C-alpha atoms as one frame of an Amber mdcrd trajectory, in Angstrom:
protein
 -17.691  -7.810 -10.917 -14.979 -10.160 -12.153 -11.234  -9.758 -11.740  -8.558
 -10.793 -14.229  -4.813 -11.333 -14.061  -2.409  -8.849 -15.617  -0.615 -11.772
 -17.270  -3.688 -13.170 -18.985  -3.474 -16.879 -18.167  -5.342 -17.218 -14.858
  -9.131 -17.715 -14.817 -11.230 -14.703 -13.851 -12.377 -14.645 -10.229 -15.160
 -13.023  -8.215 -15.005 -10.546  -5.346 -14.835 -13.135  -2.570 -11.816 -14.768
  -4.211 -10.253 -11.354  -4.821 -10.495 -10.562  -1.092  -8.576 -13.733  -0.253
  -6.071 -13.744  -3.104  -2.497 -12.594  -3.394  -0.766 -13.291  -6.690  -2.762
 -14.886  -9.482  -1.741 -18.467 -10.387   0.068 -17.193 -13.494   2.194 -14.824
 -11.397   0.194 -11.746 -12.334  -1.815  -9.280 -10.245  -5.595  -9.098 -10.225
  -7.372  -6.034 -11.591 -11.067  -5.378 -12.354 -12.190  -6.833 -15.667 -13.686
  -3.395 -16.377 -13.370  -0.116 -14.497 -16.695   0.693 -12.807 -17.878   4.257
 -13.177 -18.876   6.032  -9.977 -21.878   8.355 -10.149 -20.909  11.815  -8.936
 -17.224  10.889  -8.932 -16.309  14.576  -9.141 -17.091  14.703  -5.453 -20.487
  16.394  -5.510 -22.310  13.182  -4.591 -20.018  12.549  -1.619 -20.147  15.949
   0.088 -21.654  15.605   3.543 -21.239  11.833   3.599 -19.090  10.005   6.131
 -15.937   8.178   5.124 -17.721   4.880   5.840 -20.629   5.802   3.577 -18.295
   6.707   0.713 -16.288   3.523   1.265 -19.423   1.390   1.110 -20.566   3.050
  -2.107 -17.181   2.712  -3.815 -16.613  -0.886  -2.737 -20.122  -1.906  -3.777
 -19.072  -1.190  -7.363 -16.564  -4.038  -7.015 -18.438  -6.340  -4.614 -22.005
  -6.537  -5.908 -23.875  -8.834  -6.282 -21.836 -10.905  -3.795 -21.933  -8.198
  -1.139 -24.426  -5.351  -0.883 -23.781  -1.708  -0.012 -25.611  -1.881   3.338
 -23.451  -4.847   4.386 -20.320  -2.967   3.367 -21.471   0.038   5.391 -21.746
  -2.106   8.535 -18.212  -3.396   7.937 -16.840   0.080   7.253 -18.335   1.523
  10.421 -16.684  -1.251  12.456 -13.380  -0.804  10.616 -13.140   2.966  10.900
 -14.706   3.350  14.329 -11.250   2.850  15.873  -9.786   5.989  14.242  -8.860
   9.064  16.262 -10.855  11.456  14.078 -14.368  11.033  12.650 -13.186  12.212
   9.222 -10.763   9.234   9.115  -8.665  11.033   6.461  -8.954  14.797   7.096
  -7.550  17.516   4.852  -5.377  20.237   6.396  -4.416  23.340   4.435  -0.717
  24.291   4.671  -0.403  26.853   1.869  -2.410  28.936  -0.578  -2.949  25.937
  -2.834  -1.425  23.105  -0.793  -3.091  20.616   1.516  -2.004  17.600   3.519
  -4.282  14.567   3.418  -3.700  13.103   6.872  -3.863   9.326   6.632  -2.276
   8.475   9.984  -5.163   8.647  12.451  -5.647   4.876  12.692  -4.485   2.412
  15.357  -0.896   2.129  14.032  -0.547   5.745  12.908  -0.030   5.072   9.178
  -2.093   5.093   5.998  -2.035   1.302   5.844  -4.599   1.172   8.670  -7.330
   2.478   6.377  -7.255  -0.406   3.931  -6.128  -3.077   6.370  -8.942  -2.665
   8.885 -11.516  -2.885   6.111  -9.732  -5.855   4.596  -9.887  -7.680   7.947
 -13.663  -7.192   7.985 -13.911  -8.498   4.432 -11.721 -11.495   5.281 -14.090
 -12.533   8.061 -16.991 -12.343   5.616 -15.143 -14.216   2.865 -14.016 -17.019
   5.189 -17.425 -17.755   6.709 -18.040 -20.653   4.333 -14.575 -22.184   4.695
 -13.664 -24.867   7.205  -9.913 -24.218   6.835  -8.401 -21.035   8.213  -6.503
 -18.627   5.977  -2.714 -18.365   6.242  -1.761 -14.798   5.334   1.831 -14.221
   4.283   3.102 -10.682   3.918   6.216  -8.552   3.585   6.491  -5.117   5.118
   8.844  -2.195   4.726   7.486  -0.857   7.993   3.802   0.057   8.090   1.876
  -2.723   6.329   2.943  -5.244   8.944   1.786  -3.251  11.936  -1.542  -2.391
  10.328  -2.201  -6.015   9.322  -1.232  -7.419  12.698  -3.421  -4.982  14.620
  -6.343  -5.582  12.259  -6.147  -9.393  12.327  -4.826 -10.106  15.860  -7.027
 -12.640  17.618  -8.916 -13.662  14.459 -10.234 -17.200  14.582 -10.251 -17.449
  10.786  -6.857 -16.034   9.771  -3.235 -16.236  10.859  -0.427 -13.919   9.761
   3.230 -14.567   8.992   4.783 -11.140   8.477   8.322 -10.702   7.126  10.274
  -7.505   7.771  13.893  -6.559   6.982  15.845  -6.729  10.240  17.331  -3.353
  11.239  15.783  -1.511   8.274  12.583  -0.225   9.859  12.184   2.152  12.789
  11.976   0.806  16.333   8.437   2.145  16.650   7.387   0.425  13.432   8.938
  -2.852  14.564   7.445  -2.754  18.043   3.957  -2.034  16.717   4.241  -5.496
  15.165   6.311  -7.486  17.608   4.605  -6.466  20.850   1.245  -7.910  19.813
   0.793 -11.162  21.748  -1.687 -13.253  19.788  -1.477 -16.936  18.808  -2.333
 -16.208  15.168   0.537 -13.720  14.659   4.142 -14.629  13.746   6.748 -11.937
  13.061   9.793 -12.932  11.001  12.891 -10.702  11.004  14.770 -11.364   7.754
  18.480 -10.630   7.358  17.990  -8.736   4.108  16.101  -5.904   2.443  12.395
  -5.378   1.883  12.904  -6.512  -1.706  14.285  -9.797  -0.316  11.188 -10.140
   1.864   8.914  -9.429  -1.081  10.772 -11.963  -3.246  10.361 -14.598  -0.531
   6.620 -13.954  -0.291   6.211 -14.305  -4.059   8.200 -17.561  -3.984   5.944
 -18.931  -1.239   2.827 -18.131  -3.245   4.384 -19.880  -6.242   5.165 -23.026
  -4.179   2.481 -25.512  -5.273   3.192 -28.020  -2.536   2.936 -25.369   0.171
  -0.268 -24.043  -1.376  -1.623 -27.575  -1.324  -1.223 -27.779   2.454  -2.037
 -24.175   3.385  -4.738 -21.835   2.173  -2.416 -18.916   1.439  -3.611 -15.329
   1.181  -2.065 -11.891   0.897  -2.626  -8.482   2.460   0.203  -6.623   0.742
  -0.773  -4.248  -2.011  -0.600  -7.186  -4.404  -4.113  -7.781  -3.012  -6.457
  -5.844  -5.274  -9.184  -5.254  -2.671  -6.727  -3.439  -0.424  -6.056  -0.978
  -3.243  -9.787  -0.645  -3.870 -10.220   0.582  -0.288  -7.367   3.061  -0.766
  -9.220   4.700  -3.668 -11.762   5.985  -1.146  -9.657   8.770   0.326  -8.969
  10.212  -3.116 -12.731  10.590  -3.546 -13.312  12.026  -0.051 -10.401  14.464
  -0.423 -11.743  15.764  -3.734 -15.213  16.105  -2.225 -13.851  18.036   0.772
 -11.722  20.256  -1.453 -14.600  20.972  -3.804 -12.372  21.176  -6.871 -10.047
  19.221  -9.091  -6.486  18.817  -7.775  -3.185  17.033  -8.251  -2.121  14.393
  -5.748   1.474  13.995  -4.600   2.045  10.500  -3.280   5.133   9.325  -1.359
   5.550   5.786  -2.623   7.916   2.857  -2.886   5.817  -0.055  -4.077   3.545
   2.116  -6.274   0.397   0.784  -4.573  -0.929   4.013  -3.053  -0.429   6.049
  -6.208  -1.970   3.297  -8.341  -5.030   3.461  -6.072  -5.308   7.122  -7.055
  -4.956   6.219 -10.706  -7.689   3.591 -10.247  -9.944   6.297  -8.787  -9.309
   8.403 -11.890 -10.258   5.458 -14.113 -13.486   5.270 -12.115 -14.292   8.874
 -12.990 -12.496  10.994 -10.373 -11.152  14.189 -11.996  -7.409  14.540 -11.243
  -4.911  16.923 -12.800  -1.680  14.983 -12.209  -0.242  12.308  -9.975   3.099
  13.293  -8.503   5.162  10.213  -7.701   7.485  11.119  -4.816  10.365   8.765
  -4.052  13.499   8.808  -1.918  17.024   7.875  -3.001  15.623   4.513  -4.115
  14.222   6.290  -7.142  13.387   3.493  -9.561   9.922   4.920 -10.248  11.329
   8.360 -11.054  13.850   6.791 -13.412  11.343   4.682 -15.301   8.775   7.472
 -15.638  11.399   9.974 -16.821  13.656   7.751 -18.948  11.703   4.560 -19.631
  14.436   2.453 -17.988  13.237   0.070 -15.252  16.338  -1.488 -13.727  16.108
  -2.561 -10.065  19.302  -2.164  -8.052  20.190  -2.727  -4.412  17.941  -0.830
  -2.016  19.609   1.945  -0.027  18.649   2.544   3.617  17.198   6.050   4.148
  15.343   8.075   6.766  12.097   7.091   5.001  12.450   3.293   5.285   8.964
   2.353   4.104  10.047   3.561   0.652  13.393   1.745   0.547  12.197  -0.400
  -2.347  13.657  -1.132  -5.778  11.054  -3.608  -7.087   7.731  -1.772  -7.299
   5.268  -4.636  -7.628   2.230  -2.512  -8.417   3.895  -0.948 -11.441   2.807
  -4.112 -13.253  -0.807  -3.007 -12.890  -0.049   0.323 -14.545   1.886  -1.406
 -17.319  -1.143  -3.627 -17.937  -3.185  -0.502 -18.643  -0.385   0.990 -20.750
  -0.305  -2.228 -22.820  -4.037  -1.742 -23.466  -4.719  -4.694 -21.163  -2.858
  -7.116 -23.410  -1.896  -9.807 -20.894   0.235 -11.764 -23.347   2.329  -8.703
 -24.253   2.820  -7.793 -20.610   3.685 -11.387 -19.718   6.484 -11.377 -22.293
   7.775  -8.079 -20.909   7.763  -9.370 -17.323   9.517 -12.577 -18.389  12.199
 -10.457 -20.050  12.541  -8.407 -16.867  12.944 -11.532 -14.748  15.530 -12.893
 -17.189  17.534  -9.738 -17.898  17.016  -7.760 -14.683  15.840  -4.677 -16.567
  13.085  -3.393 -18.815  12.945  -0.497 -21.262   9.624   1.061 -22.145   9.113
   2.185 -25.718   9.120   5.981 -25.897   5.445   6.252 -26.996   4.451   4.234
 -23.915   6.630   6.336 -21.610   5.036   9.502 -22.998   1.609   7.983 -22.487
   2.371   7.396 -18.797   3.732  10.940 -18.526   0.277  12.265 -19.402  -0.902
  11.228 -15.925   2.299  10.951 -13.876   5.285  13.099 -13.016   8.035  11.960
 -10.653  10.663  13.450  -8.381  13.017  12.231  -5.674  14.319  13.605  -2.379
  17.508  12.619  -0.589  17.889  12.519   3.191  19.407  15.992   3.360  16.449
  17.481   1.494  14.031  15.518   3.662  15.624  16.806   6.883  15.534  20.377
   5.579  11.843  20.016   4.713  10.955  18.637   8.159  12.704  21.643   9.714
  11.176  24.233   7.384   7.655  22.775   7.607   7.816  23.000  11.393   9.204
  26.528  11.303   6.447  27.580   8.881   3.866  26.248  11.361   2.753  23.454
   9.028   3.501  21.164  11.962   5.795  18.190  12.318   5.789  15.789   9.389
   7.329  12.358   9.125  10.166  11.668   6.635   7.888  10.011   4.057   5.503
  12.959   4.004   8.557  15.237   3.766   9.628  13.352   0.622   6.260  14.277
  -0.869   6.618  17.934   0.103  10.135  18.151  -1.377   8.835  16.605  -4.587
   5.950  19.081  -4.666   8.376  22.010  -4.475  10.333  20.555  -7.389   7.168
  19.967  -9.429   6.122  23.558  -8.829   9.559  24.904  -9.805   9.447  22.999
 -13.100   5.843  23.904 -13.828   4.864  20.230 -13.878   2.138  20.719 -11.271
   0.003  23.836 -11.126  -3.043  24.781  -9.104  -4.430  22.895  -6.078  -2.174
  20.103  -4.821  -2.815  17.519  -2.116   0.182  15.773  -0.571  -0.562  12.490
   1.153   0.697  12.497   4.770   1.308   8.798   5.124   2.534   8.381   8.715
   2.548  10.073  12.104   5.889  11.782  12.821   6.205   9.839  16.101   6.746
   6.636  14.111  10.142   8.059  13.133  11.168  10.019  16.231  14.942   9.976
  15.687  14.783  11.362  12.143  12.195  13.997  13.050  14.082  15.130  16.160
  17.408  15.372  14.300  15.807  17.565  11.666  13.537  19.763  13.786  14.969
  19.653  17.288  11.549  18.537  18.519  10.699  15.037  19.745   7.308  13.973
  18.383   5.115  12.311  20.992   3.242   9.083  20.519  -0.422   8.993  21.540
  -0.922   8.048  25.186  -1.956   4.502  24.295   1.635   3.882  23.190   3.427
   5.500  26.133   4.945   2.152  27.227   5.615   0.823  23.706   9.392   0.833
  24.055   9.289  -1.340  27.195   6.826  -3.979  26.012   8.099  -7.517  25.371
   8.764  -8.388  21.721   7.988 -11.634  19.888   9.815 -12.335  16.614  11.724
 -15.099  14.857  15.026 -14.393  13.039  15.527 -15.857   9.578  17.880 -15.803
   6.609  16.793 -15.086   3.034  16.661 -18.838   2.367  13.172 -19.809   1.188
  13.457 -23.156   2.961  13.986 -21.395   6.297  10.832 -19.290   5.868   8.835
 -22.292   4.757   9.977 -24.207   7.843   8.838 -21.376  10.134   5.387 -21.475
   8.564   5.119 -25.246   8.835   6.199 -25.264  12.482   4.131 -22.317  13.677
   0.844 -22.494  11.770  -2.222 -22.863  13.986  -4.281 -24.239  11.083  -2.438
 -26.675   8.847  -1.724 -30.228   9.920   1.979 -30.866  10.441   3.746 -33.165
   7.947
């Protein structure tokens, strides 16, 4: 399998390079050169198989001949052996035709664990032939950072510099990153928003001199292989359900919902994808009106979705442009110049064939947390509540009918203040985190100045020679 850039100017790469890559050299995002078709993608072939077995089969479609299915199975069993439930991503029915897909049973209690732990295994494989260690640079709106740090802590082949927006993630999210004491982990608290952090990461990848001294890599959802792993739970959920369904996906950066779309391009039957966003509703606006105009991000009770620049939307646009990299490149250049983009109406309607979108404000989210608990659906975190509010709105408008699976993206105990305010119940962390709030933290403060971030990397890298 080869992988190409959405902007059409970068050379195609293989799977090993895709594992280690962030942005393509032309500023685009890597996608498969062709969409592989999965035998029995309707779920029949996966019934009775473990999550690791399904993951190995799906990833082999992208990795062969560089990596074989039996090797991927060994990696998957190591990656997912640390989860609290053997199903890894179990389905739980909460209504006549509604299910929650619980993605929070990993080490850091969020859906990011699923892809990140597998990616760490793949990194070790991909770096075996390299003498220089990999310097991973990432931005997190809350959960990616913790998942990456737990997955890579102590690695002899990779170090992580993780940027997060200071004061804009929950204390539990922050401490799951900053209490890990490992020489290859550096946490950077940026005085800005997640979009600022993401912009800084993109600027670092575009810095040729820095790339000349460091072997930079990414684990954000700009990394294609991470999204490839996330396709797996769409297949396992459909297999467990035994029928075609719609998926409602709480999202900010559009990565998780694009993974679902990728699964559909690989043959998975899906009715609709419901894009669920909070007050930072850029994806709802663009899918409903065609206008993509990033604004300032607003802080909400669902901080992992406080995003106005949805990087993975570029991958969907690439498909909507019939994979015309030159046309998309012009559109992205216009966006960078003008600060906005307007999709032609035929293209917007084309996207609407697969996607519908709704938003939920904090008041609606709090009401949903309370009502879900009262209805014995259990406690849900604010991000999952955004998805459930959106599902109600989709149902009311007739935009989603029949079986619907809402992705439960985080454990409610990651957002204890918001959940307690809404429900009156304090969600408990698993026993392994009982002392989390008293553990020592390790982080470095920084401004949004690219030179300041670059200096932190140069001074704290365990791999690169100092200037």
